[in-house]
CSV table of C-alpha atoms in Angstrom, one decimal:
chain,number,residue,atom,x,y,z
H,21,MET,CA,-43.9,80.0,20.4
H,22,LYS,CA,-43.8,84.0,20.4
H,23,LEU,CA,-42.3,87.0,18.9
H,24,ALA,CA,-41.0,90.2,21.5
H,25,GLY,CA,-40.2,93.1,19.7
H,26,LEU,CA,-36.3,93.5,19.5
H,27,LYS,CA,-35.4,96.4,17.8
H,28,SER,CA,-37.5,98.8,15.3
H,29,VAL,CA,-34.2,101.2,12.4
H,30,ASP,CA,-36.8,104.3,11.0
H,31,ALA,CA,-35.8,106.0,7.6
H,32,ALA,CA,-33.8,102.8,6.8
H,33,HIS,CA,-34.4,103.0,2.9
H,34,GLU,CA,-35.1,106.2,1.7
H,35,GLU,CA,-38.1,105.2,0.6
H,36,SER,CA,-41.2,101.6,0.6
H,37,ILE,CA,-38.8,98.5,1.8
H,38,TRP,CA,-40.1,95.5,-0.6
H,39,ALA,CA,-37.5,92.4,0.1
H,40,ALA,CA,-36.0,91.1,3.2
H,41,ALA,CA,-33.4,88.0,3.2
H,42,TRP,CA,-31.0,86.7,5.5
H,43,ALA,CA,-27.9,85.9,4.0
H,44,PRO,CA,-26.1,82.5,6.7
H,45,ALA,CA,-23.3,82.5,8.6
H,46,THR,CA,-20.5,81.3,6.0
H,47,ASP,CA,-16.5,79.9,7.7
H,48,HIS,CA,-15.3,83.7,7.3
H,49,ARG,CA,-18.3,85.4,8.9
H,50,PRO,CA,-19.4,84.1,12.4
H,51,THR,CA,-23.3,85.2,11.9
H,52,ALA,CA,-26.1,86.0,9.3
H,53,LEU,CA,-26.9,89.7,7.9
H,54,LEU,CA,-30.1,91.2,6.9
H,55,LEU,CA,-30.3,92.2,3.8
H,56,THR,CA,-33.0,94.8,2.6
H,57,GLY,CA,-33.7,96.4,-1.0
H,58,ALA,CA,-35.9,99.1,-1.8
H,59,LEU,CA,-38.0,101.5,-4.0
H,60,ASP,CA,-35.2,103.7,-3.6
H,61,GLU,CA,-33.4,101.6,-6.4
H,62,THR,CA,-30.9,99.5,-3.1
H,63,VAL,CA,-29.8,97.6,-1.3
H,64,ARG,CA,-28.7,97.4,1.9
H,65,VAL,CA,-26.8,95.0,5.1
H,66,TRP,CA,-27.2,94.6,8.3
H,67,ARG,CA,-26.3,93.3,11.3
H,68,PRO,CA,-27.9,90.6,12.4
H,69,ASP,CA,-29.1,92.3,16.4
H,70,ASP,CA,-28.1,95.6,17.0
H,71,LEU,CA,-29.6,95.9,13.0
H,72,ALA,CA,-25.7,98.7,12.1
H,73,SER,CA,-26.0,99.1,8.9
H,74,VAL,CA,-22.8,97.4,7.2
H,75,GLY,CA,-22.6,98.3,3.5
H,76,THR,CA,-24.6,99.3,0.8
H,77,PRO,CA,-24.2,96.3,-2.3
H,78,ALA,CA,-25.3,95.6,-5.7
H,79,ARG,CA,-25.6,99.2,-7.1
H,80,GLY,CA,-26.4,100.1,-10.9
H,81,HIS,CA,-29.9,99.6,-10.5
H,82,ALA,CA,-32.2,101.0,-12.2
H,83,LEU,CA,-35.6,100.8,-10.8
H,84,GLY,CA,-36.5,100.0,-7.6
H,85,VAL,CA,-36.3,96.8,-5.8
H,86,VAL,CA,-38.4,94.5,-5.4
H,87,SER,CA,-36.9,90.3,-4.5
H,88,LEU,CA,-33.8,89.4,-2.5
H,89,ALA,CA,-32.2,86.3,-2.3
H,90,ALA,CA,-29.2,84.5,-0.4
H,91,HIS,CA,-27.0,81.3,-2.3
H,92,PRO,CA,-27.8,78.7,0.9
H,93,ALA,CA,-23.9,78.5,1.1
H,94,GLY,CA,-24.0,82.3,2.7
H,95,ALA,CA,-21.2,84.5,0.5
H,96,LEU,CA,-24.2,85.6,-2.5
H,97,ALA,CA,-27.2,86.9,-3.2
H,98,ALA,CA,-28.6,87.9,-5.8
H,99,ALA,CA,-31.1,91.5,-5.8
H,100,VAL,CA,-33.7,91.1,-8.3
H,101,SER,CA,-35.3,95.4,-10.1
H,102,LEU,CA,-37.7,96.0,-11.8
H,103,ASP,CA,-35.7,98.1,-14.9
H,104,SER,CA,-35.5,93.6,-15.5
H,105,TYR,CA,-32.0,92.9,-14.5
H,106,ILE,CA,-31.0,90.3,-11.3
H,107,ARG,CA,-28.0,91.9,-9.5
H,108,VAL,CA,-25.2,89.1,-8.0
H,109,PHE,CA,-23.5,90.3,-5.6
H,110,ASP,CA,-20.9,89.6,-2.9
H,111,VAL,CA,-22.1,89.8,0.5
H,112,ASP,CA,-19.2,90.7,2.6
H,113,SER,CA,-17.6,92.9,0.0
H,114,GLY,CA,-20.2,94.1,-2.1
H,115,ALA,CA,-18.9,93.3,-5.5
H,116,ALA,CA,-20.5,92.3,-8.4
H,117,VAL,CA,-20.4,88.6,-9.2
H,118,ALA,CA,-22.9,89.3,-12.6
H,119,THR,CA,-25.6,90.8,-14.4
H,120,LEU,CA,-27.9,88.7,-15.6
H,121,GLU,CA,-30.7,90.3,-18.1
H,122,ALA,CA,-34.5,88.6,-18.7
H,123,PRO,CA,-35.8,89.9,-21.0
H,124,PRO,CA,-39.0,90.7,-22.1
H,125,SER,CA,-40.1,91.5,-18.9
H,126,GLU,CA,-39.4,92.1,-15.2
H,127,VAL,CA,-38.5,89.9,-13.3
H,128,TRP,CA,-40.6,89.1,-9.7
H,129,GLY,CA,-39.2,86.1,-6.7
H,130,VAL,CA,-35.9,84.6,-7.7
H,131,GLN,CA,-35.0,81.9,-5.0
H,132,PHE,CA,-31.5,80.1,-5.0
H,133,HIS,CA,-31.6,75.9,-4.7
H,134,PRO,CA,-31.1,74.1,-2.1
H,135,LYS,CA,-27.7,73.2,-2.9
H,136,GLY,CA,-27.2,76.5,-4.5
H,137,ASN,CA,-25.7,75.2,-8.0
H,138,ALA,CA,-29.1,76.9,-9.3
H,139,LEU,CA,-31.5,79.9,-9.9
H,140,ALA,CA,-34.9,81.0,-10.5
H,141,ALA,CA,-36.9,83.5,-10.8
H,142,ALA,CA,-40.3,84.4,-11.7
H,143,GLY,CA,-41.2,85.8,-15.1
H,144,GLY,CA,-43.9,88.4,-14.7
H,145,GLY,CA,-45.1,89.5,-17.8
H,146,SER,CA,-43.4,86.5,-20.3
H,147,GLY,CA,-45.2,83.8,-18.5
H,148,SER,CA,-42.0,81.4,-17.6
H,149,VAL,CA,-39.7,81.1,-14.9
H,150,LYS,CA,-36.5,81.4,-15.6
H,151,LEU,CA,-33.1,79.3,-14.7
H,152,TRP,CA,-29.0,80.4,-14.3
H,153,ASP,CA,-26.8,78.2,-12.9
H,154,THR,CA,-24.9,78.8,-10.2
H,155,GLU,CA,-21.3,79.0,-11.6
H,156,LYS,CA,-21.1,80.3,-15.0
H,157,TRP,CA,-24.4,82.7,-14.7
H,158,GLN,CA,-25.4,81.2,-17.8
H,159,PRO,CA,-29.3,80.6,-18.9
H,160,ILE,CA,-29.5,77.1,-18.0
H,161,THR,CA,-33.7,77.2,-19.5
H,162,SER,CA,-37.0,78.6,-19.2
H,163,LEU,CA,-40.7,77.1,-17.5
H,164,ALA,CA,-43.6,78.6,-19.4
H,165,VAL,CA,-46.4,78.4,-17.0
H,166,PRO,CA,-49.9,77.1,-18.5
H,167,ARG,CA,-52.7,78.3,-18.5
H,168,PRO,CA,-55.2,75.9,-16.5
H,169,GLU,CA,-58.7,74.5,-18.2
H,170,GLY,CA,-60.9,76.6,-18.4
H,171,ALA,CA,-59.0,79.5,-16.7
H,172,ARG,CA,-60.1,83.5,-16.6
H,173,PRO,CA,-57.6,85.5,-18.3
H,174,ASP,CA,-55.0,87.6,-15.3
H,175,LYS,CA,-56.0,91.0,-14.7
H,176,THR,CA,-53.1,92.6,-17.1
H,177,GLY,CA,-54.5,91.2,-19.6
H,178,SER,CA,-51.6,89.8,-20.6
H,179,GLY,CA,-52.0,86.1,-20.1
H,180,LYS,CA,-50.0,83.9,-17.2
H,181,PHE,CA,-47.8,86.5,-14.5
H,182,VAL,CA,-45.9,85.1,-12.6
H,183,LEU,CA,-45.5,86.6,-9.2
H,184,SER,CA,-43.9,83.9,-6.7
H,185,VAL,CA,-40.6,81.0,-7.6
H,186,ALA,CA,-40.3,78.7,-4.3
H,187,TRP,CA,-37.3,75.1,-4.2
H,188,SER,CA,-38.8,72.3,-2.4
H,189,LEU,CA,-35.9,70.8,0.3
H,190,ASP,CA,-35.1,68.3,-1.5
H,191,GLY,CA,-35.0,70.3,-4.1
H,192,LYS,CA,-36.8,67.8,-6.9
H,193,LEU,CA,-39.7,70.8,-7.1
H,194,LEU,CA,-39.7,73.9,-7.9
H,195,ALA,CA,-43.2,75.9,-7.4
H,196,CYS,CA,-44.3,79.4,-8.8
H,197,GLY,CA,-47.2,81.3,-8.7
H,198,SER,CA,-49.3,83.3,-10.7
H,199,MET,CA,-51.2,87.3,-10.7
H,200,ASP,CA,-54.7,84.6,-11.4
H,201,GLY,CA,-54.0,83.0,-8.0
H,202,THR,CA,-52.8,79.5,-9.9
H,203,ILE,CA,-50.0,77.4,-9.3
H,204,ALA,CA,-47.7,75.8,-11.0
H,205,VAL,CA,-45.6,72.9,-9.9
H,206,TYR,CA,-42.9,71.5,-12.1
H,207,ASP,CA,-41.2,68.1,-11.7
H,208,ALA,CA,-36.9,70.4,-10.7
H,209,VAL,CA,-35.1,67.6,-12.0
H,210,ARG,CA,-36.9,67.3,-15.3
H,211,MET,CA,-38.0,70.0,-16.0
H,212,LYS,CA,-41.0,69.1,-16.4
H,213,PHE,CA,-44.9,70.4,-15.4
H,214,LEU,CA,-46.8,67.9,-13.2
H,215,HIS,CA,-49.7,70.4,-12.7
H,216,HIS,CA,-51.6,73.2,-11.0
H,217,LEU,CA,-52.9,73.6,-7.4
H,218,GLU,CA,-55.9,75.7,-7.0
H,219,GLY,CA,-57.8,76.9,-4.4
H,220,HIS,CA,-57.4,81.1,-4.0
H,221,HIS,CA,-58.5,84.0,-6.7
H,222,MET,CA,-56.4,86.4,-6.4
H,223,PRO,CA,-52.6,87.0,-7.2
H,224,VAL,CA,-49.8,84.8,-5.0
H,225,ARG,CA,-47.1,87.2,-4.1
H,226,SER,CA,-44.9,85.0,-1.9
H,227,MET,CA,-44.6,81.7,-0.8
H,228,VAL,CA,-42.2,78.2,0.9
H,229,PHE,CA,-41.9,75.1,1.4
H,230,SER,CA,-41.3,73.7,4.4
H,231,PRO,CA,-38.3,73.9,5.4
H,232,VAL,CA,-38.8,69.2,7.1
H,233,ASP,CA,-41.0,68.5,4.3
H,234,PRO,CA,-40.5,68.3,0.6
H,235,HIS,CA,-43.9,68.0,-0.5
H,236,VAL,CA,-45.1,70.8,1.9
H,237,LEU,CA,-45.4,74.5,0.6
H,238,PHE,CA,-46.7,77.7,2.3
H,239,THR,CA,-48.5,80.5,-0.1
H,240,ALA,CA,-50.0,84.2,0.5
H,241,SER,CA,-52.5,85.9,-1.8
H,242,ASP,CA,-53.9,88.9,-2.2
H,243,ASP,CA,-57.4,87.6,-1.2
H,244,CYS,CA,-56.3,87.5,2.5
H,245,HIS,CA,-55.2,83.5,2.9
H,246,ILE,CA,-52.4,81.2,3.6
H,247,HIS,CA,-52.5,78.1,1.8
H,248,ILE,CA,-51.0,74.1,2.6
H,249,TYR,CA,-50.2,72.1,-0.5
H,250,ASP,CA,-49.0,69.1,-0.7
H,251,ALA,CA,-46.7,69.6,-3.6
H,252,LYS,CA,-46.0,66.4,-5.5
H,253,GLU,CA,-49.9,64.9,-4.1
H,254,LYS,CA,-51.7,67.9,-5.8
H,255,SER,CA,-54.1,69.4,-2.1
H,256,LEU,CA,-54.8,71.5,-0.4
H,257,ILE,CA,-54.4,70.3,3.5
H,258,GLY,CA,-55.0,73.2,5.0
H,259,ALA,CA,-56.0,77.0,5.7
H,260,MET,CA,-55.3,79.8,7.0
H,261,SER,CA,-57.4,83.5,7.4
H,262,GLY,CA,-56.6,86.2,9.6
H,263,HIS,CA,-55.4,89.8,7.6
H,264,ALA,CA,-57.8,92.4,7.7
H,265,SER,CA,-55.8,92.7,3.5
H,266,TRP,CA,-53.5,91.2,0.9
H,267,VAL,CA,-50.8,89.2,3.2
H,268,LEU,CA,-47.5,90.3,0.7
H,269,SER,CA,-45.5,88.2,2.2
H,270,ILE,CA,-45.5,84.4,4.2
H,271,ASP,CA,-41.6,82.5,5.4
H,272,VAL,CA,-41.4,79.4,7.8
H,273,SER,CA,-39.9,78.9,11.2
H,274,PRO,CA,-36.8,77.2,10.8
H,275,ASP,CA,-37.5,74.2,12.9
H,276,GLY,CA,-40.9,74.0,10.7
H,277,MET,CA,-43.4,75.2,13.8
H,278,ALA,CA,-44.7,78.4,12.6
H,279,VAL,CA,-45.2,80.4,9.8
H,280,ALA,CA,-45.2,84.5,9.7
H,281,SER,CA,-46.8,86.8,7.4
H,282,GLY,CA,-47.2,90.1,5.8
H,283,SER,CA,-50.2,91.9,5.2
H,284,SER,CA,-51.3,95.2,3.9
H,285,ASP,CA,-53.5,95.9,7.2
H,286,ARG,CA,-49.9,96.9,8.8
H,287,THR,CA,-49.3,93.8,10.5
H,288,VAL,CA,-47.5,90.4,10.9
H,289,ARG,CA,-48.8,87.5,11.9
H,290,LEU,CA,-47.6,84.6,13.8
H,291,TRP,CA,-49.4,81.7,12.8
H,292,ASP,CA,-48.7,77.6,14.3
H,293,ILE,CA,-48.8,75.1,12.2
H,294,ASN,CA,-50.6,72.7,13.6
H,295,THR,CA,-53.6,73.6,15.0
H,296,ARG,CA,-53.5,76.4,12.1
H,297,ALA,CA,-54.2,79.4,13.9
H,298,SER,CA,-52.9,82.7,14.4
H,299,VAL,CA,-51.1,83.0,17.8
H,300,GLN,CA,-49.8,86.3,17.6
H,301,THR,CA,-50.3,89.6,15.9
H,302,MET,CA,-47.8,92.4,16.5
H,303,SER,CA,-48.0,96.4,15.0
H,304,ASN,CA,-45.0,97.5,14.5
H,305,HIS,CA,-45.2,98.8,11.0
H,306,SER,CA,-47.5,101.4,9.9
H,307,ASP,CA,-47.4,101.2,6.5
H,308,GLN,CA,-48.0,97.5,4.1
H,309,VAL,CA,-45.4,94.7,5.5
H,310,TRP,CA,-43.7,94.0,2.0
H,311,ALA,CA,-41.6,90.9,3.6
H,312,VAL,CA,-41.1,88.9,6.4
H,313,ALA,CA,-37.6,86.5,7.3
H,314,PHE,CA,-36.6,84.4,10.0
H,315,ARG,CA,-32.9,84.2,10.4
H,316,PRO,CA,-31.7,80.5,9.5
H,317,PRO,CA,-29.4,78.3,11.8
H,318,GLY,CA,-26.0,78.1,12.6
H,319,GLY,CA,-23.3,80.8,13.4
H,320,THR,CA,-21.8,81.0,16.5
H,321,GLY,CA,-23.1,82.5,19.5
H,322,VAL,CA,-27.2,81.9,18.3
H,323,ARG,CA,-28.6,81.9,21.0
H,324,ALA,CA,-32.9,81.7,19.4
H,325,GLY,CA,-34.1,82.3,17.0
H,326,ARG,CA,-35.3,86.2,14.9
H,327,LEU,CA,-37.6,87.8,12.5
H,328,ALA,CA,-37.6,90.6,10.7
H,329,SER,CA,-40.1,92.5,8.9
H,330,VAL,CA,-39.9,95.5,6.3
H,331,SER,CA,-42.3,98.0,4.9
H,332,ASP,CA,-43.4,100.6,2.3
H,333,ASP,CA,-42.6,103.1,6.0
H,334,LYS,CA,-39.5,103.0,5.5
H,335,THR,CA,-39.0,100.6,8.5
H,336,ILE,CA,-37.0,97.5,9.7
H,337,SER,CA,-38.4,95.6,12.3
H,338,LEU,CA,-36.6,93.3,14.0
H,339,TYR,CA,-37.9,89.9,16.4
H,340,ASP,CA,-37.3,87.8,18.9
H,341,TYR,CA,-38.8,84.3,18.0
H,342,SER,CA,-38.6,81.6,20.7
């Protein structure tokens, strides 16, 4: 496995870029599109190979865009802003589909259910994961995040602060990461809390389940470590370290064989899951790397994998992955 730099776009946004996601190819659009969100309150859409801008949807945010998620069918996406609103939009037309409010605090990470029938959001200071259906965009439930016994208060001093969220491949597990380093796992069918995963001792800002094993969860933390958990069996099965500062973002390759991470140390790293070792370090960015995202499989004429990264330096970098 190897990354090769393909293209970078400088000044892709007017301010720091904190979010990136790929909208999969559709029946009407033969290629995936890259979505980016920034503190300039905008979302932008880019073609997958030349990174030409093809639109600026999801207008109306009053504060910076901090997270993005694409619906698995590829037509819709959700953008999260620090103004406490989630704006759902049509990827191709840019048209607004729904505006979701998540009081009493801001939302952070969002993720669609693998079947696309629900949207989950990390509820920040509300100490919860919030769920909406994607047919009528009505609230389904709000899952409280319990504190582990004997846990120390979050640094915010306000109890649980939830930063990240992820669905398992089969949609049966839902996990969220918090400011205090703990990870809560839920039975997503019964909407019931199962247990905590422990091991990190600083904020867990990013997490993703394996695309090939519904029990395996990868997490990234400010403690500079990446952890691999069996989320169902409540066990830490591996750890990877090498970044010199906070690990802000993580994604897994479509074949499940590699992990990419972005860090405050300004680098993107590629990790081999079998050896649990860093196999490559990319230094394209001059500031913190807030998001990394592998392009999903599928589409016409797709011959190679792609990885995108975005940064506080306002740059998008695109890599070939093979």
